[in-house]
Short mmCIF file of C-alpha atoms in Angstrom, two decimals:
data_model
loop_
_atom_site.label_atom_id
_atom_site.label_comp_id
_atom_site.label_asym_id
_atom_site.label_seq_id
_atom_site.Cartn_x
_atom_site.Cartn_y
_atom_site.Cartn_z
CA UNK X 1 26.22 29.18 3.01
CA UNK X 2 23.64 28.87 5.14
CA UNK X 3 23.68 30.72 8.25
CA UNK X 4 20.68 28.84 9.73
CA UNK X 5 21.64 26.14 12.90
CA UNK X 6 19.48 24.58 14.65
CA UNK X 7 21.90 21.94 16.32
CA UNK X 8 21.91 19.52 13.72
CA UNK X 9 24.64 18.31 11.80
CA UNK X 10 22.93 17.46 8.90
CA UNK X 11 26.01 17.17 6.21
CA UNK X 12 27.00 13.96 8.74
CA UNK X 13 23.34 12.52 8.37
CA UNK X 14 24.07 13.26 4.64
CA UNK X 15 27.67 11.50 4.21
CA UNK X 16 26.12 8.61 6.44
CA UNK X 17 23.03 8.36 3.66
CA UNK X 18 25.98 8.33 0.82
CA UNK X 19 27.80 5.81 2.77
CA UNK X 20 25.59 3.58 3.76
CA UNK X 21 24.11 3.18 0.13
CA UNK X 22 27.06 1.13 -0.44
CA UNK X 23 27.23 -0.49 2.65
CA UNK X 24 23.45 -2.11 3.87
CA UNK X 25 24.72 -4.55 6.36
CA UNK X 26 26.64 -1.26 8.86
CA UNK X 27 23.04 -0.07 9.15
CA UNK X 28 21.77 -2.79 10.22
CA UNK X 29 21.34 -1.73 14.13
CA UNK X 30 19.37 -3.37 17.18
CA UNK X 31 18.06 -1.62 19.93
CA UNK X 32 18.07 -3.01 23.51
CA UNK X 33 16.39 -3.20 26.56
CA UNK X 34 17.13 -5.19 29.81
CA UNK X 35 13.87 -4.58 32.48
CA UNK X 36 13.44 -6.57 35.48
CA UNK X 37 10.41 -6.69 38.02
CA UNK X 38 10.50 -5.07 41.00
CA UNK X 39 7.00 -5.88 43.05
CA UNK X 40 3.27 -5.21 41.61
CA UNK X 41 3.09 -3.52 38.51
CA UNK X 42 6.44 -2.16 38.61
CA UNK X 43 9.48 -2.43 36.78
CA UNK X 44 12.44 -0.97 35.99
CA UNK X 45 13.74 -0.91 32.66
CA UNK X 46 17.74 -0.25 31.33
CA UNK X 47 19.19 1.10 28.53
CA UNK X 48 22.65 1.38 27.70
CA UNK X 49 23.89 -1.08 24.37
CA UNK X 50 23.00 -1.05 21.10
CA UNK X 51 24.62 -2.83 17.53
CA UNK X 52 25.28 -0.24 14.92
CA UNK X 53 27.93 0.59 11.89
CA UNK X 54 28.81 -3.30 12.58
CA UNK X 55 30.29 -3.13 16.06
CA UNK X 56 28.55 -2.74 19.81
CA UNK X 57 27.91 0.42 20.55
CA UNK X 58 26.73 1.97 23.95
CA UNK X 59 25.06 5.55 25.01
CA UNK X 60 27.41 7.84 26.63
CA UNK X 61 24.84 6.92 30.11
CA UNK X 62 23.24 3.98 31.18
CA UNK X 63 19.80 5.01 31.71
CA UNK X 64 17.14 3.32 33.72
CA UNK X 65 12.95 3.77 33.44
CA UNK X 66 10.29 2.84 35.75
CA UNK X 67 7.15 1.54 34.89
CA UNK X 68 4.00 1.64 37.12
CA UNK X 69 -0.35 1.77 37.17
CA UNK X 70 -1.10 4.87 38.91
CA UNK X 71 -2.70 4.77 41.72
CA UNK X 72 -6.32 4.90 40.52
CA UNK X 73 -5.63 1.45 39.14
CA UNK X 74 -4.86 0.11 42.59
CA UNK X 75 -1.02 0.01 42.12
CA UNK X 76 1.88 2.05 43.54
CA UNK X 77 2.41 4.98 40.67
CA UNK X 78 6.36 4.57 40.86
CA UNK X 79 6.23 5.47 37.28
CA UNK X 80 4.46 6.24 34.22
CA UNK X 81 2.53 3.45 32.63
CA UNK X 82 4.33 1.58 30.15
CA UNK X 83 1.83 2.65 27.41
CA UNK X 84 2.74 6.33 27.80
CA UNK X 85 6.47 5.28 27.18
CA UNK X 86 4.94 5.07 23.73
CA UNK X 87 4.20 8.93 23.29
CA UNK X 88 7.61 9.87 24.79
CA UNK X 89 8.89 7.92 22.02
CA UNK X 90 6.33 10.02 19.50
CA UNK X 91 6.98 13.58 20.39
CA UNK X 92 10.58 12.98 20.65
CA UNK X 93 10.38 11.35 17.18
CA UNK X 94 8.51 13.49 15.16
CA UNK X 95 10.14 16.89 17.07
CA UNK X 96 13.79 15.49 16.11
CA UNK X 97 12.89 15.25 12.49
CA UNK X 98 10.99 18.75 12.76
CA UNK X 99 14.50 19.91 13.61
CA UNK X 100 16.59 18.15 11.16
CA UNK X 101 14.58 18.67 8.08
CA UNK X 102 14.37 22.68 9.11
CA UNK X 103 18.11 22.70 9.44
CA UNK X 104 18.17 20.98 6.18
CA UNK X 105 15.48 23.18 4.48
CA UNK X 106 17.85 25.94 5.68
CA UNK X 107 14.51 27.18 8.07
CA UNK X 108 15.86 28.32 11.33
CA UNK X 109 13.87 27.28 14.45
CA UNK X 110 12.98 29.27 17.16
CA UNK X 111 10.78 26.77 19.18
CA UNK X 112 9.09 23.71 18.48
CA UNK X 113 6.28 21.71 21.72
CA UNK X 114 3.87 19.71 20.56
CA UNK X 115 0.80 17.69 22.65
CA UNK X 116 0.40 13.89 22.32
CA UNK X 117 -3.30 12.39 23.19
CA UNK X 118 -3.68 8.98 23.22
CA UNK X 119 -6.91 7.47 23.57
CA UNK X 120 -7.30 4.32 25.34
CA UNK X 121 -10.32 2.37 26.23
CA UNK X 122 -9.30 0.20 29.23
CA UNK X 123 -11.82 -2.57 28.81
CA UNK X 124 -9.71 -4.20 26.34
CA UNK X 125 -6.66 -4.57 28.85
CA UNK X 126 -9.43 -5.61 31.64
CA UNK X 127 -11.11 -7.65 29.78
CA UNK X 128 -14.20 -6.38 29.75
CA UNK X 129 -15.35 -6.70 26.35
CA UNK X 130 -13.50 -8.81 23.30
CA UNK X 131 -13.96 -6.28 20.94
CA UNK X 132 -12.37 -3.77 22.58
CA UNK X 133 -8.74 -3.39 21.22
CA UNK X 134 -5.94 -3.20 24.09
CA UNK X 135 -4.03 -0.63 22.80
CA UNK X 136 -4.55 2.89 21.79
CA UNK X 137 -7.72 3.88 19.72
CA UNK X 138 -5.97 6.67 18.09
CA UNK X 139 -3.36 8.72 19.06
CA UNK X 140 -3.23 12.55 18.08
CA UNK X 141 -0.57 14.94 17.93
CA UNK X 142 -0.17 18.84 18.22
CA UNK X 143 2.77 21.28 17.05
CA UNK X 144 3.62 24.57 17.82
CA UNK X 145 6.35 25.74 15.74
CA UNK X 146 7.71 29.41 15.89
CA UNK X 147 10.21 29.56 12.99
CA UNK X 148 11.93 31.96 10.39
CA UNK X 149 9.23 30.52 7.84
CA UNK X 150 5.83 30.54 6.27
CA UNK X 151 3.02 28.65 7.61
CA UNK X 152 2.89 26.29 4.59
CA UNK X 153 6.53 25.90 5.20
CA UNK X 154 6.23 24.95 8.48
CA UNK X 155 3.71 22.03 7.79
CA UNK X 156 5.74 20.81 5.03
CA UNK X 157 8.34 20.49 7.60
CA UNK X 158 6.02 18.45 9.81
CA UNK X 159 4.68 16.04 7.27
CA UNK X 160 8.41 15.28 6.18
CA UNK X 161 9.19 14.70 9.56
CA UNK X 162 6.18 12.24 9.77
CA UNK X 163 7.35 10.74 6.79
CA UNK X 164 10.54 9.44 7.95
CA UNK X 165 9.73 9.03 11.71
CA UNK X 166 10.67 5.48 12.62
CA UNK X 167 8.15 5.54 15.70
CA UNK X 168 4.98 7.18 13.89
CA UNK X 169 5.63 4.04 11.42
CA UNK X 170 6.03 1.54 14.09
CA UNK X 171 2.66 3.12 15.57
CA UNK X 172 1.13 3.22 12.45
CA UNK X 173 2.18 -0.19 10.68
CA UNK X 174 2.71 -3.82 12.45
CA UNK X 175 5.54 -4.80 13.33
CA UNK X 176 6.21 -8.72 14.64
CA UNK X 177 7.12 -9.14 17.65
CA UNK X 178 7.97 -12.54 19.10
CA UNK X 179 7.91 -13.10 22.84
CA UNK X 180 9.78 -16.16 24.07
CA UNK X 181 10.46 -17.86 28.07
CA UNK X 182 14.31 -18.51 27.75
CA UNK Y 1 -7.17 -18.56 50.41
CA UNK Y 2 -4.23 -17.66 48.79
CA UNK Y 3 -1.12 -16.91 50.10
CA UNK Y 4 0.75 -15.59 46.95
CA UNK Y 5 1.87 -12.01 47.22
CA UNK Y 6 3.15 -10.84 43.69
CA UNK Y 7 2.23 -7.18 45.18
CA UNK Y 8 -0.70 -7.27 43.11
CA UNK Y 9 -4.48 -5.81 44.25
CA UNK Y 10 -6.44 -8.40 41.58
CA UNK Y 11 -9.27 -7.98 43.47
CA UNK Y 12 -9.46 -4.17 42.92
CA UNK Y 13 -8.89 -5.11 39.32
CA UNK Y 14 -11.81 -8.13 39.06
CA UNK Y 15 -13.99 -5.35 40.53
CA UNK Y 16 -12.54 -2.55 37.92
CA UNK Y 17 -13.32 -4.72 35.15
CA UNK Y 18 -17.51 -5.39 36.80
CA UNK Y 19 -17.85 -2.40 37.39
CA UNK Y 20 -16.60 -0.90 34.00
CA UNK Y 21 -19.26 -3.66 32.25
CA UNK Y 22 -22.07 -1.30 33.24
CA UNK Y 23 -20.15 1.90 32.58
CA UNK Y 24 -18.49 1.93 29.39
CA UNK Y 25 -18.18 5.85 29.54
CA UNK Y 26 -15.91 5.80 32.65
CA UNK Y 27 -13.68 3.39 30.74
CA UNK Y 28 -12.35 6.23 27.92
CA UNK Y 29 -8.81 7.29 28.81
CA UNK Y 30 -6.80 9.48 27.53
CA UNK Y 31 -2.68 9.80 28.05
CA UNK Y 32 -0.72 12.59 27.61
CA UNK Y 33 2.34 14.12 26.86
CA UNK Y 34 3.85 16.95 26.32
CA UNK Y 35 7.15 17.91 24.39
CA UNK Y 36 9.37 20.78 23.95
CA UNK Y 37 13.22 21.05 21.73
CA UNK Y 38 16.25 21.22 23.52
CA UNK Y 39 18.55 21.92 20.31
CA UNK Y 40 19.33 19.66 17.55
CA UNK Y 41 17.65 16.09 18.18
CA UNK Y 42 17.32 16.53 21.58
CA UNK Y 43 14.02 16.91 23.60
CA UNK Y 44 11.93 17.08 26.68
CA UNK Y 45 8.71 15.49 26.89
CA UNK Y 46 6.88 15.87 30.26
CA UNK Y 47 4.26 13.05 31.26
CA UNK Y 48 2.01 14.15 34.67
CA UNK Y 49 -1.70 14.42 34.05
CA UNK Y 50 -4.27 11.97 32.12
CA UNK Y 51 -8.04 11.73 31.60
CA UNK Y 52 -9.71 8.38 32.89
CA UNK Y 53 -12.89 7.28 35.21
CA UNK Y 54 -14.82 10.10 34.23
CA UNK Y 55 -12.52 12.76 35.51
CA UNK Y 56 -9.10 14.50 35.29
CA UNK Y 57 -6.54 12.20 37.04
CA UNK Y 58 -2.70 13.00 37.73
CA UNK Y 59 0.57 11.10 38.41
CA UNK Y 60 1.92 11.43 42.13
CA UNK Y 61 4.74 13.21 40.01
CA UNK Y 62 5.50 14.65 36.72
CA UNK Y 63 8.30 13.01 35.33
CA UNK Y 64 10.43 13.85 32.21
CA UNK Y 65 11.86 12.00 30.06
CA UNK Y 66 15.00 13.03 26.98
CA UNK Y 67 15.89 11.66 24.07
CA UNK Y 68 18.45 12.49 21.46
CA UNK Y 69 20.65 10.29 19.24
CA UNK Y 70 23.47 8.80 20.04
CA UNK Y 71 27.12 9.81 18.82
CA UNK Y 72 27.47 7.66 16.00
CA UNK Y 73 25.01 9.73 14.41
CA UNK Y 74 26.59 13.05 14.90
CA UNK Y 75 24.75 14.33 17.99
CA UNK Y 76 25.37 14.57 21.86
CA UNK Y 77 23.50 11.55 22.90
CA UNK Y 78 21.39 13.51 26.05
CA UNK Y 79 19.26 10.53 26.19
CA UNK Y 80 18.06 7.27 24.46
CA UNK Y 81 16.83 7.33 21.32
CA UNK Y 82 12.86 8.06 20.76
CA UNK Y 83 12.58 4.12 19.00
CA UNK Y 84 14.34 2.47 22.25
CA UNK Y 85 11.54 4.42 23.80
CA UNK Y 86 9.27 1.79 22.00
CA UNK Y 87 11.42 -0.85 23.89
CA UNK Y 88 10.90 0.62 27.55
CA UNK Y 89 6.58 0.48 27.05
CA UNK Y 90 7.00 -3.22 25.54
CA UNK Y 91 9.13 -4.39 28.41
CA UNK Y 92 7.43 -3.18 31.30
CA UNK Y 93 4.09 -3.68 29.87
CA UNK Y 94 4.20 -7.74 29.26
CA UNK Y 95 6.12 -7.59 32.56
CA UNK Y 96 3.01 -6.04 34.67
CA UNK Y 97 1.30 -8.48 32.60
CA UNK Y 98 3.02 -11.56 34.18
CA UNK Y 99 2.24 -10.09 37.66
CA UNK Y 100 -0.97 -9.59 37.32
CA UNK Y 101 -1.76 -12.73 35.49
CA UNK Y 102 0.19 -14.85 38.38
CA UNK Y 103 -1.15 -13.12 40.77
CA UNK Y 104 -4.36 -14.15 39.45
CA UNK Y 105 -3.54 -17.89 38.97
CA UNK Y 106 -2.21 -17.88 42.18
CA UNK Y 107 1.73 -18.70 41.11
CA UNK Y 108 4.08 -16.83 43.34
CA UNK Y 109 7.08 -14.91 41.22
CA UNK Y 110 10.58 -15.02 42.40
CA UNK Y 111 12.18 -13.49 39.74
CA UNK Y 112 11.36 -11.89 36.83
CA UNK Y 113 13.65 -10.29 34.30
CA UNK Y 114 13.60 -9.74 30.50
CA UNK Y 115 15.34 -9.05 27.16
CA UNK Y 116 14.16 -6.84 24.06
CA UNK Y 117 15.73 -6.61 20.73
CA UNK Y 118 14.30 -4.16 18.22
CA UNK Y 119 16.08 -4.29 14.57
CA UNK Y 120 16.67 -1.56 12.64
CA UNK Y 121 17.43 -1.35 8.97
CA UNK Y 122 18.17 2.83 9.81
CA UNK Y 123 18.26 3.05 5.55
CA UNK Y 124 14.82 3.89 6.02
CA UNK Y 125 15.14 7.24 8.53
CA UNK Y 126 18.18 8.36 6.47
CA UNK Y 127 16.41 8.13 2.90
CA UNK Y 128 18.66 5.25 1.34
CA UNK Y 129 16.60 3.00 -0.03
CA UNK Y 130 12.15 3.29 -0.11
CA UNK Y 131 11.49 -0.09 0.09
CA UNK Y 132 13.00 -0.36 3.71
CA UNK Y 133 10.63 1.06 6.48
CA UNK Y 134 11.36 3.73 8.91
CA UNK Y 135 10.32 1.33 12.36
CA UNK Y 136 11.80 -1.61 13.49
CA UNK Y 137 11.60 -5.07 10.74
CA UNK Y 138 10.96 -7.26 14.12
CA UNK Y 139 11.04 -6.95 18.10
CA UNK Y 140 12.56 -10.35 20.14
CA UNK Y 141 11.34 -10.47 23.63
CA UNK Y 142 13.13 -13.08 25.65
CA UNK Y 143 11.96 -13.51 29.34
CA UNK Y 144 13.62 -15.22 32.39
CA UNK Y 145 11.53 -16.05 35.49
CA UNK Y 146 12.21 -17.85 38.56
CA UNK Y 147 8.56 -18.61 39.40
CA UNK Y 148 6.63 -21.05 42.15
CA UNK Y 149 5.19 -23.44 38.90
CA UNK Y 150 6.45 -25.41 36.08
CA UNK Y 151 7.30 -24.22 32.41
CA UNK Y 152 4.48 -24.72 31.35
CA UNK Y 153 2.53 -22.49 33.82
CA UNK Y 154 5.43 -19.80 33.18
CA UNK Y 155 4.69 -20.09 29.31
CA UNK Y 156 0.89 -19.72 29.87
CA UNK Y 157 1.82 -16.93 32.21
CA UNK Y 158 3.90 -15.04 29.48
CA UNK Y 159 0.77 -16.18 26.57
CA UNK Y 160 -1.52 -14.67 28.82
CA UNK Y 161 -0.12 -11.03 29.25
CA UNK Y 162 0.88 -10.91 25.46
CA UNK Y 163 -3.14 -11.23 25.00
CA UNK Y 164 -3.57 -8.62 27.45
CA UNK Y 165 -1.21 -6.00 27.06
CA UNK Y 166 -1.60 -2.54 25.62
CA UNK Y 167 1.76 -2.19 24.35
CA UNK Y 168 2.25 -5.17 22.21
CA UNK Y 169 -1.36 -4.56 20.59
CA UNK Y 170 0.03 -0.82 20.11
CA UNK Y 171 3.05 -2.03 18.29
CA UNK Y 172 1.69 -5.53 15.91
CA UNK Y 173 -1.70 -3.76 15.02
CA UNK Y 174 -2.13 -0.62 12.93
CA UNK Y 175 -3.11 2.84 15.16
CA UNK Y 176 -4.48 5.55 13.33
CA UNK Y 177 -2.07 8.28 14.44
CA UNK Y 178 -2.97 12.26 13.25
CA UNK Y 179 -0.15 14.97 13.27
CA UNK Y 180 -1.24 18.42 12.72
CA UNK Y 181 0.42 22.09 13.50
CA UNK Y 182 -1.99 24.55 15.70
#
C-alpha cells in the first residue's frame, strides 16, 4: 500500500470511471454561469449550480468574479480581463491533473507552480487589422515540480495531465458556442 | 452629440485602435498568471502584472483566484472548477463587448444580464470512453438586455461583440498551447 498522498482520492475518481462506464447519461454535466453588467467594461460574474450524476448540484459557496480593462485601456481595472479568466482556468487545470496522476503513479509531491503566458495581439479585438486573430496567439506554460521522482517521471506526469485536461482541450480544439438574445 | 453614457471611453479606444495602425509593435501583449498547489485538486493562481504598449504594465491589484472540484467528485470544493473558469472569460468578455459596441452606436443600456451553459460529457477527464473529448461538446450563451433600441439593434449589438471578442475566438478556434517543465 502506498504510502504516498497528495490529497487526492483517487480510488473515488477510479470507482466513478467503473461506474460511469455503465452509466453515460449521470456524466453528462453542465456548467453554469449567471454575469450581469455593472457600468463600462465591467461585470460581475456568479457561480454556484451545476447538473451532474443526473440531479442539480451546487458548490458548497456561491462565488462571484469581476471582469474589467485595466486602466491602460481607458476603463476602471475592477478586475482582471475576461481573457485572463482563461489561464486561471489553465494552471488550475493542468496543476490538478499533475496532482492526481502523481497520487495515482504512487509519486509523492512536494510542490508543484507553474507560469502561464499568453500572447495577445490587441489589434484583432480593436480592429485594427482583419487578419489579426482576437484571441490568444499562443499560450505557453511553465512547471516547477519538486517531487519524490525522476525527471523523466515528472514530465510523464505533466504530459498525462495535458492529456486529459478538459481546458488545455477546450484551448486547443473548437468548441461551438452559440450566443442567443432571449 | 451624444448623450448615451454606457460608462464607456470609445473615444480613447477609436484613438487606441489609430494609433496602434502605425505601431504594430506596441500592440503585442502578453497575460500572465501564475499558479501554485494547495493539496489535492486545489490551487492558487495569482493574476497582477502583464506586458502591453511597449512596457511592463500591472493591475491596480493582484487578485487570486482557487479552484478545486466539487464534492461529487471526492474533493473539498475550495473553489469552482478550472472549466467553469472558461465560463467566467466568455461571459464577461461578450458582455464588455455589448458596452462598448452600444456605446459606439450610440444605444443607451439599461440592463444587461446573461446565461452560460457549458456541457460536459466528464467520460473524457475520467478515461471512460476515447472517443469523448476532455472540454466541453458545446457552450449556450443566452443574453437578456433592457436596452434604449429595438431587437433588432440588441441582436446586432450581441453579433457585433461575438466578432470582436477575445474569448469566444479563444474558445471556437484552435490555440497552439505549449506545456513544458523548467
Amino acid at each position: 500500500m502506498s504510502t504516498v498522498d497528495n490529497g487526492v482520492n483517487v480510488q473515488a475518481l477510479l470507482d466513478a470511471r467503473e461506474a460511469l462506464k455503465g452509466a453515460p447519461e449521470a456524466a453528462q454535466f453542465t456548467w453554469r454561469a449567471s454575469s450581469r453588467w455593472e457600468k463600462g467594461v465591467h461585470s460581475t460574474t456568479t457561480i454556484e449550480k451545476f447538473f451532474g450524476l443526473g440531479q442539480e448540484q451546487s458548490h458548497k459557496t456561491r462565488a462571484e468574479f469581476s471582469a474589467d480593462h485595466p486602466e491602460v485601456f481607458a476603463a476602471e481595472d475592477n478586475g482582471i480581463t475576461p481573457i485572463e479568466y482563461l489561464l486561471v482556468g489553465l494552471a488550475s487545470c493542468l496543476t490538478a491533473g499533475v496532482a492526481s496522476v502523481a497520487q495515482n503513479r504512487g509519486i509523492q509531491l512536494r510542490s508543484v507552480s507553474s507560469t502561464v503566458e499568453g500572447s495577445h495581439d490587441i489589434r484583432g479585438i480593436l480592429g485594427v487589422d482583419g487578419d489579426v486573430r482576437n484571441g490568444f496567439n499562443d499560450i505557453k506554460v511553465t512547471f516547477n515540480i519538486d517531487a519524490d521522482a525522476s525527471k523523466e517521471d515528472i514530465q510523464a506526469l505533466v504530459a498525462q495531465s495535458q492529456k486529459r485536461s478538459a481546458v488545455f482541450d477546450a484551448l486547443t480544439n473548437p468548441t461551438d458556442v452559440t450566443v442567443e438574445v432571449a
